[in-house]
Coordinates of C-alpha atoms and ligand atoms in Angstrom, one line a residue:
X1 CA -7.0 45.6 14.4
X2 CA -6.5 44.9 10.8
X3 CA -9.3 44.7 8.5
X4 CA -10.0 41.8 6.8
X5 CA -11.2 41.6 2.9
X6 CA -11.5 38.4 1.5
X7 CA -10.6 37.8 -2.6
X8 CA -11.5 34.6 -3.8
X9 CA -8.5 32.8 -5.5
X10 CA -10.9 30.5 -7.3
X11 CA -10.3 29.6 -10.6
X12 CA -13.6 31.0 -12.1
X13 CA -13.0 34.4 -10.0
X14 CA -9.4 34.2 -11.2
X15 CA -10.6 34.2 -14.7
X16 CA -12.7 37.4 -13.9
X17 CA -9.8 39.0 -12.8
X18 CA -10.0 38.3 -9.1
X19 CA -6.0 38.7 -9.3
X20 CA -5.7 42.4 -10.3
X21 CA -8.5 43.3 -7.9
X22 CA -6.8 41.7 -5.1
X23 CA -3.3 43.7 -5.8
X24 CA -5.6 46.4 -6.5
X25 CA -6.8 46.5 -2.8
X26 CA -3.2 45.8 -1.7
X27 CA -1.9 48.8 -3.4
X28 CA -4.8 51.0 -2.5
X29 CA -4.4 50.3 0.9
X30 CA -0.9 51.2 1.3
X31 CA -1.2 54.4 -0.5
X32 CA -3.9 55.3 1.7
X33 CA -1.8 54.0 4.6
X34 CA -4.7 51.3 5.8
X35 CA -3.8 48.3 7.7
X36 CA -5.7 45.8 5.8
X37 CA -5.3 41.8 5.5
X38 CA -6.3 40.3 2.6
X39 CA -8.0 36.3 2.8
X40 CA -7.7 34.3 -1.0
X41 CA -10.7 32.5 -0.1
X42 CA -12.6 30.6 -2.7
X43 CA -15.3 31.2 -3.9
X44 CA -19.4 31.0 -2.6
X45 CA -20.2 30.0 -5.8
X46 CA -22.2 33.3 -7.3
X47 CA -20.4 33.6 -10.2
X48 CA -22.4 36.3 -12.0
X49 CA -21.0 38.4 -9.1
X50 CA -17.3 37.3 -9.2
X51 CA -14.9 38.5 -8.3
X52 CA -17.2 39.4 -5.7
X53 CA -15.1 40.8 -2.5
X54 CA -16.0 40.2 1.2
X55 CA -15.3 42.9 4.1
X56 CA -15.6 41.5 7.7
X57 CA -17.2 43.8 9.8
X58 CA -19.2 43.9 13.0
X59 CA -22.1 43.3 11.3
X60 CA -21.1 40.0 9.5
X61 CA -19.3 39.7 5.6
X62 CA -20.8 42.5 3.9
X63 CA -20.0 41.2 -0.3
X64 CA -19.4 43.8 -3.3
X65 CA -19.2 42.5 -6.8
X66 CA -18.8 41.8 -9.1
X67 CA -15.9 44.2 -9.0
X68 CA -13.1 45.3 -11.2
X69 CA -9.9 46.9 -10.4
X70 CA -10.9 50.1 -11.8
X71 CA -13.7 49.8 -8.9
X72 CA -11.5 49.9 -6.1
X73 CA -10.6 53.6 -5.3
X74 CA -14.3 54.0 -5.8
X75 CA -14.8 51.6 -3.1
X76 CA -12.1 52.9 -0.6
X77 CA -14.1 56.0 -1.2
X78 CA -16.8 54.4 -0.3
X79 CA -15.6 53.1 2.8
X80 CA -15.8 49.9 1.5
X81 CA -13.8 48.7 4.1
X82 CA -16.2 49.3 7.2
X83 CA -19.2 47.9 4.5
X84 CA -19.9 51.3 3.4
X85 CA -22.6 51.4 0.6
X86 CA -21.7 51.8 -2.8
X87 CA -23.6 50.6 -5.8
X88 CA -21.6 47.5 -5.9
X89 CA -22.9 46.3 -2.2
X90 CA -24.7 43.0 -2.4
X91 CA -25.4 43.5 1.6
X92 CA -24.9 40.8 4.4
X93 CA -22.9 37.7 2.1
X94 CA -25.1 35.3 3.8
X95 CA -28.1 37.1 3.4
X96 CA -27.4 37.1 -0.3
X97 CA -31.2 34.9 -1.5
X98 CA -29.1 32.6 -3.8
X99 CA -27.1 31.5 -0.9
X100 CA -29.5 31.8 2.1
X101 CA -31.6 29.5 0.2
X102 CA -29.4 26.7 0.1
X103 CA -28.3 23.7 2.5
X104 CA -25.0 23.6 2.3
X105 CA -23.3 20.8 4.3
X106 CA -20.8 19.5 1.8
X107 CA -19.9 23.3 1.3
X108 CA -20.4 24.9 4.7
X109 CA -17.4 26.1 4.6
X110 CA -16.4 27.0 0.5
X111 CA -16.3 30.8 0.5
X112 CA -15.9 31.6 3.4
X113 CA -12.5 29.9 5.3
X114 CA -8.8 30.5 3.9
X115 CA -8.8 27.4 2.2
X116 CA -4.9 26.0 3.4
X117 CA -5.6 27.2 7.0
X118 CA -5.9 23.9 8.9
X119 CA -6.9 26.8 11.7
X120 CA -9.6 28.3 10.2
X121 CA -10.5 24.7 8.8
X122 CA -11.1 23.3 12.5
X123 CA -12.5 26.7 13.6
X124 CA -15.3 25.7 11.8
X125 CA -15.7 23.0 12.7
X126 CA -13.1 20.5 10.6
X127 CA -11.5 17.4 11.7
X128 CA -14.5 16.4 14.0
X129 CA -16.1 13.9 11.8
X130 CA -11.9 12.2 11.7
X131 CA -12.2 13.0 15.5
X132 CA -15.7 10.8 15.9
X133 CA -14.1 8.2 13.2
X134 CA -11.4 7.4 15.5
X135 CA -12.9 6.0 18.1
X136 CA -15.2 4.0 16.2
X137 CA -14.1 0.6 14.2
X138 CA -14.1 0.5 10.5
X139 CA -17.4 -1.2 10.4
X140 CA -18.9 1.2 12.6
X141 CA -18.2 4.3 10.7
X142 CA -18.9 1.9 7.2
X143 CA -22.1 1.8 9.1
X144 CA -22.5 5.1 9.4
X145 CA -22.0 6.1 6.0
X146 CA -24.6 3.1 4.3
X147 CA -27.7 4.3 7.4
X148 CA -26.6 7.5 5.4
X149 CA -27.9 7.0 2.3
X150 CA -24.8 8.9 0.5
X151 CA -24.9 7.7 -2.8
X152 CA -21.9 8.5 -5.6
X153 CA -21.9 11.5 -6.7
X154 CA -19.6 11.2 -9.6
X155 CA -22.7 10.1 -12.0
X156 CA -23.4 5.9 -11.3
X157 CA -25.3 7.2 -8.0
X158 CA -23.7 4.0 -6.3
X159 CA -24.6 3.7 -2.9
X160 CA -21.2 4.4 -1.0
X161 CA -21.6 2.6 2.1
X162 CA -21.6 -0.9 0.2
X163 CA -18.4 0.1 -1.7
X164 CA -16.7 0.5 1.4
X165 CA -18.4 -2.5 3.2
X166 CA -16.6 -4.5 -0.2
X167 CA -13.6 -3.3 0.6
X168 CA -13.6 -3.6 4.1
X169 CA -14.2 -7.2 3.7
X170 CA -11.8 -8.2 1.5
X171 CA -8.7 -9.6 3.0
X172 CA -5.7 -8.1 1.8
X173 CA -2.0 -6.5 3.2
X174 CA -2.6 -3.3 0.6
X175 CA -5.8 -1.2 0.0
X176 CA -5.9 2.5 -1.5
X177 CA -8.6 5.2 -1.7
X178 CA -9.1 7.0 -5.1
X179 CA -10.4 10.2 -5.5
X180 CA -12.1 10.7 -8.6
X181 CA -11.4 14.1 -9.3
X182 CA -11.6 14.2 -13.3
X183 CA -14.8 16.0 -13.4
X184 CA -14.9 15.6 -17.5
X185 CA -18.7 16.6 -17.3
X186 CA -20.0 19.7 -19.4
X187 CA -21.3 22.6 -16.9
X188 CA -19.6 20.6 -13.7
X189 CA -17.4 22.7 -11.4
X190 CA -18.1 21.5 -8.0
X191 CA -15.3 19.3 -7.2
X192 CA -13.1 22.1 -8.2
X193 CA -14.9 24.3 -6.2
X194 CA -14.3 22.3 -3.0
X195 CA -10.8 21.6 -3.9
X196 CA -10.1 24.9 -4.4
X197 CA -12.2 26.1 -2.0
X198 CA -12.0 24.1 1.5
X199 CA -9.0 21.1 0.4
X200 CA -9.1 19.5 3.6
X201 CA -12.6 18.2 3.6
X202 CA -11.7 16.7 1.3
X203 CA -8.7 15.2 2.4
X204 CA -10.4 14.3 6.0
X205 CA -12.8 12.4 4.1
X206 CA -10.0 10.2 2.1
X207 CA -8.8 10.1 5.8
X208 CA -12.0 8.8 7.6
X209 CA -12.7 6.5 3.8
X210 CA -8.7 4.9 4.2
X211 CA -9.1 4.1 8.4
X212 CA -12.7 2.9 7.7
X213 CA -11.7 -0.3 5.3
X214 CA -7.9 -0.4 6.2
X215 CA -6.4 1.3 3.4
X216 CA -2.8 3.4 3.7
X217 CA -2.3 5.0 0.8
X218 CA -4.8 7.4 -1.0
X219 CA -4.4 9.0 -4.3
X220 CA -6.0 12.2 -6.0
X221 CA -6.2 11.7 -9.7
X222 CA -6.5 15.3 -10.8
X223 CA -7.6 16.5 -14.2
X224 CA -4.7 18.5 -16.0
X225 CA -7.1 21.4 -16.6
X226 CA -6.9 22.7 -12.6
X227 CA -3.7 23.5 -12.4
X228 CA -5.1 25.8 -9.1
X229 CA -6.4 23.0 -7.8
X230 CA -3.3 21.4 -8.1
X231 CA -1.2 23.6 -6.2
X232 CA -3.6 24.5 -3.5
X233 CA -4.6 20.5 -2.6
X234 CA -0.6 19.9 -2.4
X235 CA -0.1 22.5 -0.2
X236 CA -3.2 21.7 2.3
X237 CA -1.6 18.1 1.8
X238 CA 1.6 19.7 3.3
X239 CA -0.2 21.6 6.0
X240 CA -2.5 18.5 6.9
X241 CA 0.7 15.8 7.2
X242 CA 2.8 18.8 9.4
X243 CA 0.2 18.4 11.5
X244 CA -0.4 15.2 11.8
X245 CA -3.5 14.6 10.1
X246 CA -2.0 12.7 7.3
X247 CA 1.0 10.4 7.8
X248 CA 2.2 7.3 10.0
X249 CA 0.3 8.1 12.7
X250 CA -2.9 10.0 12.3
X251 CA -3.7 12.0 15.6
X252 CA -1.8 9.5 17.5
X253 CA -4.4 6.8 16.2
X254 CA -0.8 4.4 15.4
X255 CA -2.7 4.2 11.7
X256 CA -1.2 5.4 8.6
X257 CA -2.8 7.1 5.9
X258 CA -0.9 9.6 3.5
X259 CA -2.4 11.4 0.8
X260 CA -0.8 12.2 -3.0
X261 CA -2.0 13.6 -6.3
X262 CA -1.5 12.4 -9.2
X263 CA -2.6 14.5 -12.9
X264 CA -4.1 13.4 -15.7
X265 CA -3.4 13.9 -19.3
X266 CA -6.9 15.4 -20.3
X267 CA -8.9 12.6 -21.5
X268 CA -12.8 12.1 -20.7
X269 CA -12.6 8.3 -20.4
X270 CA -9.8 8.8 -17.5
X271 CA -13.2 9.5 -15.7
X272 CA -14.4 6.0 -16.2
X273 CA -13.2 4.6 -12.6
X274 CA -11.3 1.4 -14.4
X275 CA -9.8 3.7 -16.8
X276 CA -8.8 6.2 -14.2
X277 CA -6.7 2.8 -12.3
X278 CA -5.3 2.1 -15.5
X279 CA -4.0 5.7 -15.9
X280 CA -3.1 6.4 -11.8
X281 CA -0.8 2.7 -13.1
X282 CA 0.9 4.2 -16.2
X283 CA -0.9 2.9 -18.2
X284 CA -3.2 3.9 -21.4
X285 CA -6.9 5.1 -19.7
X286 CA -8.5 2.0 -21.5
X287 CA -12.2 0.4 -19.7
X288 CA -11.7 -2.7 -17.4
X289 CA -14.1 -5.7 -17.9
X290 CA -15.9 -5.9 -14.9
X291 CA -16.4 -7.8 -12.7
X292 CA -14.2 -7.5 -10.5
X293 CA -15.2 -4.5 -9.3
X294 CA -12.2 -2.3 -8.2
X295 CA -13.4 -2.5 -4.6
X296 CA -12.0 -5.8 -4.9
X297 CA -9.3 -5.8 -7.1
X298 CA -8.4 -2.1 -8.0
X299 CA -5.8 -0.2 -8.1
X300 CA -2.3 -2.7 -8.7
X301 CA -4.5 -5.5 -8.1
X302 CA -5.5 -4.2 -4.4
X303 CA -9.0 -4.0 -3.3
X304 CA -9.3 0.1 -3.6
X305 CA -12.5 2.4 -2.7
X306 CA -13.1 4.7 -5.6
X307 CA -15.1 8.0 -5.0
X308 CA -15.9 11.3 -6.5
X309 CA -14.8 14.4 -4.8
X310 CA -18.0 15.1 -3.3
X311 CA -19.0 11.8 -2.6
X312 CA -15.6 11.9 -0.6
X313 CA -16.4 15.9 0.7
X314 CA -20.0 14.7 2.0
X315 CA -18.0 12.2 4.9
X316 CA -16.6 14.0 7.5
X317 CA -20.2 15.9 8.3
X318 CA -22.2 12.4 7.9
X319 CA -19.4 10.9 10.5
X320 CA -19.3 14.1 12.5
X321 CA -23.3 14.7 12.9
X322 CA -24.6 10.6 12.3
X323 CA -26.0 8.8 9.0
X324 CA -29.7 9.8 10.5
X325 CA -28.9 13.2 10.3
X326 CA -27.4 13.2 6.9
X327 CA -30.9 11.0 5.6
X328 CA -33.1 13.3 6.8
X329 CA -32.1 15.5 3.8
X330 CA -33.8 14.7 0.1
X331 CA -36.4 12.2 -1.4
X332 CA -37.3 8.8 -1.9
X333 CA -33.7 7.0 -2.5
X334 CA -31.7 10.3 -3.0
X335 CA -30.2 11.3 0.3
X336 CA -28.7 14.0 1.5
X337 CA -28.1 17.4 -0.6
X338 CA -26.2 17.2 -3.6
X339 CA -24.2 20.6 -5.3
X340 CA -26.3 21.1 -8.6
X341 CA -24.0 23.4 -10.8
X342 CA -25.8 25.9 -13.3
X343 CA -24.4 26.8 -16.4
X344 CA -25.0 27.5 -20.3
X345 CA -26.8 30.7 -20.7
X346 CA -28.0 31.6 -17.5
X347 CA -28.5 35.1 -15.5
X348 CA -27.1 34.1 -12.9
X349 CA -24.9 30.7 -12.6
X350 CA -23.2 29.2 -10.1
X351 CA -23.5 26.8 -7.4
X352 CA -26.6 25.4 -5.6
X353 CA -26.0 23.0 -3.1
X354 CA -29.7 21.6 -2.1
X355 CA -31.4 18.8 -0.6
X356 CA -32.6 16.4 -3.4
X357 CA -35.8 17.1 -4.2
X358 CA -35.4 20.3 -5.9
X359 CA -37.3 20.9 -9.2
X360 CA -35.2 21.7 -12.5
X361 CA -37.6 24.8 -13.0
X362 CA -36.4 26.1 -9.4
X363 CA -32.9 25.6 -10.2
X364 CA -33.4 26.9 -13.4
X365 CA -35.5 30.0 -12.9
X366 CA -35.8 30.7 -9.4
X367 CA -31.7 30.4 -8.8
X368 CA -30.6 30.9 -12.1
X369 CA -32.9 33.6 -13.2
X370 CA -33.7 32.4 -16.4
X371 CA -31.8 32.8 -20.0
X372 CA -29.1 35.8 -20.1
X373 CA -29.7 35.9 -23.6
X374 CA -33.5 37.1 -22.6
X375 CA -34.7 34.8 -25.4
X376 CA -37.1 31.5 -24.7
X377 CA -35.5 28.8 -23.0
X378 CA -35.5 25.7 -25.3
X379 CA -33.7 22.8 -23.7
X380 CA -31.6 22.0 -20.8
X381 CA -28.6 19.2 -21.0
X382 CA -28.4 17.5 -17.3
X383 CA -26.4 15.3 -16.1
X384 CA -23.1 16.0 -18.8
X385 CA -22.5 15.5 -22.3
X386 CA -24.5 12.2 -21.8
X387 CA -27.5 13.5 -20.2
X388 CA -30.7 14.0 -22.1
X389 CA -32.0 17.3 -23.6
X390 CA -35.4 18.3 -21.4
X391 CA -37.6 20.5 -23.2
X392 CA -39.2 23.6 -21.7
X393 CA -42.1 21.7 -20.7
X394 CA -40.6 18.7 -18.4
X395 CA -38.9 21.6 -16.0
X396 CA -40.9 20.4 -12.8
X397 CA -38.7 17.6 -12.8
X398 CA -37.3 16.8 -9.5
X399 CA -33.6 16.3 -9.2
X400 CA -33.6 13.1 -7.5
X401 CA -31.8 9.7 -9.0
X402 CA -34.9 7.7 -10.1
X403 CA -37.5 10.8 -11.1
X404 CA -35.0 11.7 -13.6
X405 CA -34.6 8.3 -14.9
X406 CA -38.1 8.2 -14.8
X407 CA -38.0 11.2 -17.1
X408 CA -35.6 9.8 -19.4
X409 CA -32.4 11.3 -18.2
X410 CA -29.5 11.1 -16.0
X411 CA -28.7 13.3 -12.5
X412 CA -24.7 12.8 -13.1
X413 CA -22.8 14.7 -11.6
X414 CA -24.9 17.3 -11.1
X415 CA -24.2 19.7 -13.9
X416 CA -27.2 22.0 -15.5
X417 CA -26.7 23.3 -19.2
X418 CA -29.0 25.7 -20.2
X419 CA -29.6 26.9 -24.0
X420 CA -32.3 29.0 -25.1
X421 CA -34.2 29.2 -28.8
X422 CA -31.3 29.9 -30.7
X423 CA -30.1 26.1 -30.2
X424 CA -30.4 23.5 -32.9
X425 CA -30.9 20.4 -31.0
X426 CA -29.4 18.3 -34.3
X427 CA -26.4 19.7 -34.4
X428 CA -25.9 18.9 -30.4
X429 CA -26.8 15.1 -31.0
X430 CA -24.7 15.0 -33.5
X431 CA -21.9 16.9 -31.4
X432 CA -22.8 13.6 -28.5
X433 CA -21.9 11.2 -31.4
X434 CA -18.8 13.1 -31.8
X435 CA -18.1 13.2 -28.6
X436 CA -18.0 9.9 -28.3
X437 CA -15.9 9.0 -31.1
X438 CA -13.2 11.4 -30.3
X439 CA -13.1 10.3 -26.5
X440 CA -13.8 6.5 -27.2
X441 CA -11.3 4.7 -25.4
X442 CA -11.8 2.0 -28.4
X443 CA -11.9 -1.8 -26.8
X444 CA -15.8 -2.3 -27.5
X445 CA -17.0 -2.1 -31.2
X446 CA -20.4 -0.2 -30.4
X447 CA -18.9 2.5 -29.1
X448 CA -15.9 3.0 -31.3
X449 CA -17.6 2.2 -34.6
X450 CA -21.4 3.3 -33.8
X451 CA -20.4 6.9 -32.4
X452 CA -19.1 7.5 -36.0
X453 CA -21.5 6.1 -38.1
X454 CA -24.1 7.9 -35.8
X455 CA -22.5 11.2 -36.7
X456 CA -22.9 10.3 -40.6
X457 CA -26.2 9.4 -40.0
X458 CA -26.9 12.1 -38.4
X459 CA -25.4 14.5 -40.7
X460 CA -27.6 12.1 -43.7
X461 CA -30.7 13.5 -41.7
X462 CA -29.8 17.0 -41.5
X463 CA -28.8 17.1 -45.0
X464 CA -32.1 15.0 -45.9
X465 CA -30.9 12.0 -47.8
X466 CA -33.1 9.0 -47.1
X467 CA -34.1 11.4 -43.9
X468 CA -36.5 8.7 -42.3
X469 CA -35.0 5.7 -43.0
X470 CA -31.8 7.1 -41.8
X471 CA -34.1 8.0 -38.6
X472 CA -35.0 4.5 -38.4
X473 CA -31.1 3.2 -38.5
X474 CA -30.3 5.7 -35.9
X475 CA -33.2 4.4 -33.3
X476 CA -31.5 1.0 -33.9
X477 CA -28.0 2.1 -34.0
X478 CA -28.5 3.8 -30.7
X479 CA -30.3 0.7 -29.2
X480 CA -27.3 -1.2 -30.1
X481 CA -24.9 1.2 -28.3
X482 CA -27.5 1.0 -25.6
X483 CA -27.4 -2.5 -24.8
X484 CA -24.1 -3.5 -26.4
X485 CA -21.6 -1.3 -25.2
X486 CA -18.9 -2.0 -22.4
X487 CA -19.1 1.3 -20.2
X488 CA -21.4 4.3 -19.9
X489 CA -19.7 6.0 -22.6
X490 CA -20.8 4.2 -25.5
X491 CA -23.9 3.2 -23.3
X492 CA -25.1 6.6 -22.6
X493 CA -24.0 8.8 -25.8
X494 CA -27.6 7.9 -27.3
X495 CA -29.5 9.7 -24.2
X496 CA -29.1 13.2 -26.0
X497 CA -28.9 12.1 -29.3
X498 CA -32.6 9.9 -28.3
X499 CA -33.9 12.9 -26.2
X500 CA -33.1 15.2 -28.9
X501 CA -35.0 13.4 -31.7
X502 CA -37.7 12.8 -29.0
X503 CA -38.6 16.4 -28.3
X504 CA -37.3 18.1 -31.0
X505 CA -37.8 16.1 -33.9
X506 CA -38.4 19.4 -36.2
X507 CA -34.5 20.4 -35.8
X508 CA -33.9 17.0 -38.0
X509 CA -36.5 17.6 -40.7
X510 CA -38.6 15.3 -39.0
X511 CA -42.6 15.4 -38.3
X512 CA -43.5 15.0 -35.1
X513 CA -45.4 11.5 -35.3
X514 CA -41.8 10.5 -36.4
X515 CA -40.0 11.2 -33.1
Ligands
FMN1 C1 -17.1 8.0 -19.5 C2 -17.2 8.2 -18.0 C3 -16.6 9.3 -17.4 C4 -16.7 9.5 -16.0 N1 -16.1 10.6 -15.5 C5 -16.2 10.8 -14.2 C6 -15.5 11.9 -13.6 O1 -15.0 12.8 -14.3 N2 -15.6 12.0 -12.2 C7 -16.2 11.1 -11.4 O2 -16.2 11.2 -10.2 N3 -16.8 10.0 -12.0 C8 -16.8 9.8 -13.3 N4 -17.4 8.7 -13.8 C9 -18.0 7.7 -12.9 C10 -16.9 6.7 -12.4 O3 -16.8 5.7 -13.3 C11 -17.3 6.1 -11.1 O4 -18.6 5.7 -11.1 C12 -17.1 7.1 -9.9 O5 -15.9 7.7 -9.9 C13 -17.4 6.4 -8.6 O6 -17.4 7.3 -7.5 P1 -18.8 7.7 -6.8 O7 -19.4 6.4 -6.4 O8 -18.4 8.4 -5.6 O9 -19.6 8.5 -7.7 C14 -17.3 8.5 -15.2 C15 -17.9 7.4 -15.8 C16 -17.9 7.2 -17.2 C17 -18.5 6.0 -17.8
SF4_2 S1 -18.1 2.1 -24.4 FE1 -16.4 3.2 -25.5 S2 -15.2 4.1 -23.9 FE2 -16.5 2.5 -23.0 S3 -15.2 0.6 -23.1 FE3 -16.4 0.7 -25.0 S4 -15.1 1.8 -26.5 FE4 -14.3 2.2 -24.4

């Protein structure tokens, strides 16, 4: 029987040339005359170790990595391909610490399925939670999915069941589902990762999202960046509508629900959900007033269910195994497990998917192994380019919604930047303000004006010219932008310029008391 060796064809493993390694293998194997088939899987997430290469064997996935293609004849030598030892065996994939100590149920299956096999998808275990949805009414799986506790994982933490409740219950002959799959976010990769990685759970969770409130029509709106994404999510929506999992008549159900993507042009505000509709409509991604709330008038005026990728991903297992199982995962009002992504300068970043709960300082050092630099860690940026700057000494944080409010900060969408002692913490609150003011969508004044008078005021501080007073009309400035502005852009670009100040008043010139 022909071996298998699984290659991820994720985009980060692509990047570390998982492409040459993969014809590598191919070539190898026919000059050696070895019956081999290779899997482009995607990837488990270990990214220090990509392109890390799988070899099914008796004995389970044994993982080597990260390798090059200069490594393979080595391997073949090796007998790589029967999990023969060589110094780039990692052992047993799944025994792998980084992985066995994670709960993955939005990524059981990233890593290790062919991501555009519907096959492999429902040979473990895919499609069940659609399955259990149809046979239940709207409300019922609605029900499901609020006893749950899922709340939005795109970064408002918005509990999902009452979204879809809204929509449910609002009368109307056209309703759509809208993937938010913009991930703008510094340090965030996980959407991509399950798109890339296992499309159709995705997909089935549109599909379970669309029967639940009545909706037809669901749309994907991509960001430009993933153009691998792109091309495997069209093709698993090919595979999925073939057989009859998308289309007029899901599973014989009589009810309609088709699936298309649609790309953005690369702009952070496109993330905003009301800027998103504006964009998926042709038009310019400029901020809605709200209310009304898009689950009530959305997308061409039609009540529409807006979720993040993972919100979305999270569905078919809460449908499939029941709200009460999904709950029993996390703390206080953060339920379930949610995919914390590690990045910056990190020994080892990747992908954690954990129950809530989890300490920063575990994610951090215990997962991430510290700085890669070696040097003291300093700060660390969750929660995106408006998340607050933690110092060193607030790492026991837990990652849950309201502990890191609590602490001053945002969760997001999950994303972990780490710097170490090398970082000037004024120069990054000044990058937030210019953040802001090159993304500003420009209808509200604080946000289009302040985010560029906070970067002069900001550079008045570094350059010491009225340094405390200038300090002072920052604090307010920031308030303003606070409390005035019309989304969470404008609204949430003075967390790391206000956390910055806070805990690392020196970088600015400024004494401590000052902060
Ligand atoms: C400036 C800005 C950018 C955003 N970018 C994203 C994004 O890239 N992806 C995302 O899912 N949500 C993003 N959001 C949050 C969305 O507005 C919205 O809350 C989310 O798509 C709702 O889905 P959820 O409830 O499943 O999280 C952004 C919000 C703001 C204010
Ligand atoms: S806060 Fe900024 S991005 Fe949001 S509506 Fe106002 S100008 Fe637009």
């Amino acid at each position: 029987m022909s071996v298998r060796i699984y290659v991820p064809r994720d985009s980060g493993a692509l990047s570390m040339g998982a492409e040459t390694v993969s014809d590598a293998i191919a070539a190898e194997a026919r000059h050696r005359g070895l019956d081999l088939t290779i899997v482009r899987n995607g990837s488990r997430g270990l990214y220090w170790l990509e392109p890390m290469v799988e070899v099914a064997t008796p004995a389970g996935r044994i993982a080597y990595g990260p390798v090059s293609a200069a490594d393979v004849p080595g391997l073949f030598d090796a007998g790589f391909v029967t999990g023969g030892s060589h110094r780039l065996a990692l052992g047993p994939a799944e025994e792998i610490p980084y992985l066995k100590r994670q709960e993955r149920l939005t990524f059981a299956r990233v890593g290790i399925v062919d991501p555009v096999s519907i096959d492999d998808y429902r040979e473990h275990g895919g499609y069940r939670g659609l399955e259990r949805a149809l046979g239940l009414s709207g409300a019922q799986v609605v029900e499901e999915v609020t006893s749950s506790g899922l709340r939005g994982r795109g970064g408002a933490g918005f509990p999902a069941g009452i979204k879809w409740k809204t929509t449910l219950e609002t009368a109307a002959k056209t309703k759509y589902v809208v993937c938010n799959a913009d991930e703008g976010d510094s340090g965030t990769f996980a959407d991509r990762m399950i798109m890339e990685g296992d499309p159709f759970v995705l997909l089935e969770g549109m599909t379970i999202a669309g029967l639940a409130v009545g909706a037809t029509q669901g749309y994907i709106y991509l960001r430009s960046e993933y153009p691998h994404a792109l091309r495997t999510l069209n093709e698993a929506i090919a595979v999925a509508t073939a057989g009859g999992f998308l289309g007029d008549d899901v599973r014989g159900s009589g009810k309609s629900f088709r699936i298309e993507v649609r790309v953005g042009a690369g702009a952070y505000i496109c993330g905003e959900e009301t800027a998103m509709l504006e964009s998926l409509e042709g038009k310019r991604g400029m901020v809605r007033y709200k209310p009304p709330v898009p689950a009530i008038v959305g997308l061409f005026n039609a009540p529409t269910v807006v979720n993040n990728v993972i919100t979305l991903a999270s569905i078919p297992v809460i449908v499939e195994k029941g709200g009460d199982f999904y709950k029993e995962f996390g703390m206080g009002r953060s339920r379930g497990t949610s995919p914390f992504q590690l990045a910056g300068n990190l020994k080892r970043p990747g992908l954690v998917e954990k129950a809530f709960g989890v300490t920063l300082r575990e994610l951090v050092y215990d997962y991430g192994g510290g700085t890669v630099s070696g040097r003291p860690l300093r700060a660390v940026q969750v929660g995106g380019p408006l998340g607050s700057y933690f110092p060193a000494s607030m790492l026991d944080v837990a990652m849950d919604y309201e502990a890191i409010a609590a602490a001053g900060g945002i969760l997001g969408h999950g994303g972990i930047v780490v710097f170490d002692d090398t970082v000037d913490l004024a120069r990054m609150a000044r990058y937030a303000m210019e953040f802001c003011a090159i993304e500003s969508c420009g209808k509200c004044t604080p946000c289009r004006i302040g985010s560029t008078r906070g970067m002069e005021l900001i550079d008045h501080i570094i350059e010491n010219r009225n340094r405390a007073a200038n300090a002072a009309l920052l604090r307010e400035l920031c308030d303003t932008m606070t409390n005035a502005s019309l989304c969470a852009l404008g609204g949430l670009t003075p967390l790391p310029v206000m956390s910055a100040l806070k805990h690392f008043p020196g970088d600015f010139g400024l004494p401590d008391a000052g902060a």
